[in-house]
PDB file of C-alpha atoms in Angstrom:
ATOM      1  CA  ILE A1079       2.074  -1.971   8.928  1.00  0.00           C
ATOM      2  CA  TYR A1080      -1.290  -1.545   7.231  1.00  0.00           C
ATOM      3  CA  ILE A1081      -2.004  -2.519   3.617  1.00  0.00           C
ATOM      4  CA  HIS A1082      -5.306  -1.966   1.858  1.00  0.00           C
ATOM      5  CA  ALA A1083      -6.183  -2.618  -1.770  1.00  0.00           C
ATOM      6  CA  ASN A1084      -9.296  -2.225  -3.863  1.00  0.00           C
ATOM      7  CA  ASP A1085     -10.035  -1.921  -7.581  1.00  0.00           C
ATOM      8  CA  HIS A1086      -8.631   1.619  -7.768  1.00  0.00           C
ATOM      9  CA  GLU A1087      -5.758   1.919  -5.319  1.00  0.00           C
ATOM     10  CA  LEU A1088      -3.200   0.246  -3.102  1.00  0.00           C
ATOM     11  CA  LYS A1089      -2.388   1.953   0.186  1.00  0.00           C
ATOM     12  CA  LEU A1090       0.584   1.081   2.383  1.00  0.00           C
ATOM     13  CA  HIS A1091       0.920   2.733   5.797  1.00  0.00           C
ATOM     14  CA  VAL A1092       3.999   2.043   7.901  1.00  0.00           C
ATOM     15  CA  GLU A1093       4.581   3.614  11.284  1.00  0.00           C
ATOM     16  CA  ASN A1094       7.534   3.067  13.569  1.00  0.00           C
ATOM     17  CA  ASN A1095       8.762   4.529  16.799  1.00  0.00           C
ATOM     18  CA  LYS A1096      12.041   6.418  16.861  1.00  0.00           C
ATOM     19  CA  VAL A1097      15.023   4.992  18.648  1.00  0.00           C
ATOM     20  CA  SER A1098      17.863   6.945  20.137  1.00  0.00           C
ATOM     21  CA  VAL A1099      21.124   6.740  18.152  1.00  0.00           C
ATOM     22  CA  ASN A1100      24.412   8.555  18.199  1.00  0.00           C
ATOM     23  CA  ASN A1101      24.024  11.029  15.311  1.00  0.00           C
ATOM     24  CA  GLU A1102      27.758  11.767  15.227  1.00  0.00           C
ATOM     25  CA  THR A1103      28.521   8.358  13.721  1.00  0.00           C
ATOM     26  CA  ILE A1104      25.626   8.269  11.260  1.00  0.00           C
ATOM     27  CA  GLY A1105      25.631  10.610   8.276  1.00  0.00           C
ATOM     28  CA  LYS A1106      22.314  11.800   6.898  1.00  0.00           C
ATOM     29  CA  SER A1107      22.426  12.378   3.164  1.00  0.00           C
ATOM     30  CA  GLY A1108      18.745  11.874   2.303  1.00  0.00           C
ATOM     31  CA  LEU A1109      19.900  10.060  -0.826  1.00  0.00           C
ATOM     32  CA  GLY A1110      17.720   6.991  -0.226  1.00  0.00           C
ATOM     33  CA  LEU A1111      14.572   9.077   0.104  1.00  0.00           C
ATOM     34  CA  LYS A1112      15.460  11.125  -2.975  1.00  0.00           C
ATOM     35  CA  ASN A1113      16.037   7.932  -4.993  1.00  0.00           C
ATOM     36  CA  THR A1114      12.721   6.503  -3.784  1.00  0.00           C
ATOM     37  CA  LYS A1115      10.825   9.616  -4.871  1.00  0.00           C
ATOM     38  CA  THR A1116      12.563   9.587  -8.267  1.00  0.00           C
ATOM     39  CA  ARG A1117      11.771   5.918  -8.823  1.00  0.00           C
ATOM     40  CA  LEU A1118       8.109   6.400  -7.832  1.00  0.00           C
ATOM     41  CA  GLN A1119       7.829   9.287 -10.282  1.00  0.00           C
ATOM     42  CA  PHE A1120       9.378   7.137 -13.018  1.00  0.00           C
ATOM     43  CA  LEU A1121       7.235   4.036 -12.344  1.00  0.00           C
ATOM     44  CA  TYR A1122       3.952   5.723 -11.326  1.00  0.00           C
ATOM     45  CA  PRO A1123       3.875   9.239 -12.830  1.00  0.00           C
ATOM     46  CA  GLU A1124       0.808  11.119 -11.599  1.00  0.00           C
ATOM     47  CA  LYS A1125      -0.450   7.841 -10.066  1.00  0.00           C
ATOM     48  CA  HIS A1126       1.001   7.933  -6.569  1.00  0.00           C
ATOM     49  CA  VAL A1127       1.063   9.947  -3.366  1.00  0.00           C
ATOM     50  CA  LEU A1128       3.880   9.623  -0.838  1.00  0.00           C
ATOM     51  CA  LYS A1129       3.340  11.245   2.547  1.00  0.00           C
ATOM     52  CA  ILE A1130       6.110  11.122   5.152  1.00  0.00           C
ATOM     53  CA  THR A1131       5.618  12.631   8.591  1.00  0.00           C
ATOM     54  CA  GLU A1132       7.393  12.489  11.897  1.00  0.00           C
ATOM     55  CA  ASP A1133       7.089  13.812  15.388  1.00  0.00           C
ATOM     56  CA  ASP A1134       9.233  13.435  18.489  1.00  0.00           C
ATOM     57  CA  ASN A1135       8.357   9.753  18.875  1.00  0.00           C
ATOM     58  CA  PHE A1136       7.243   8.298  15.511  1.00  0.00           C
ATOM     59  CA  TYR A1137       7.903   8.136  11.795  1.00  0.00           C
ATOM     60  CA  SER A1138       4.949   7.556   9.483  1.00  0.00           C
ATOM     61  CA  VAL A1139       4.963   6.772   5.754  1.00  0.00           C
ATOM     62  CA  ILE A1140       1.811   6.463   3.650  1.00  0.00           C
ATOM     63  CA  LEU A1141       2.196   5.404   0.031  1.00  0.00           C
ATOM     64  CA  THR A1142      -0.867   5.303  -2.197  1.00  0.00           C
ATOM     65  CA  LEU A1143      -0.698   3.899  -5.742  1.00  0.00           C
ATOM     66  CA  PHE A1144      -3.610   4.534  -8.102  1.00  0.00           C
ATOM     67  CA  PHE A1145      -4.617   2.143 -10.893  1.00  0.00           C
TER      68      PHE A1145
END
């Protein structure tokens, strides 16, 4: 977890390794991510950037809020 703030922005970078799980027992709806994007747009319209990436081993989320 990396957090950086200055007079103009707040940046949060979280990276985590993937773990192996049984996908048959876990449903993926994407609802949580959709709700997060909607809430960010409501609270910080035109004042945020959300970047989510993944590869075979890691998830990475970078959220930047502009003041």
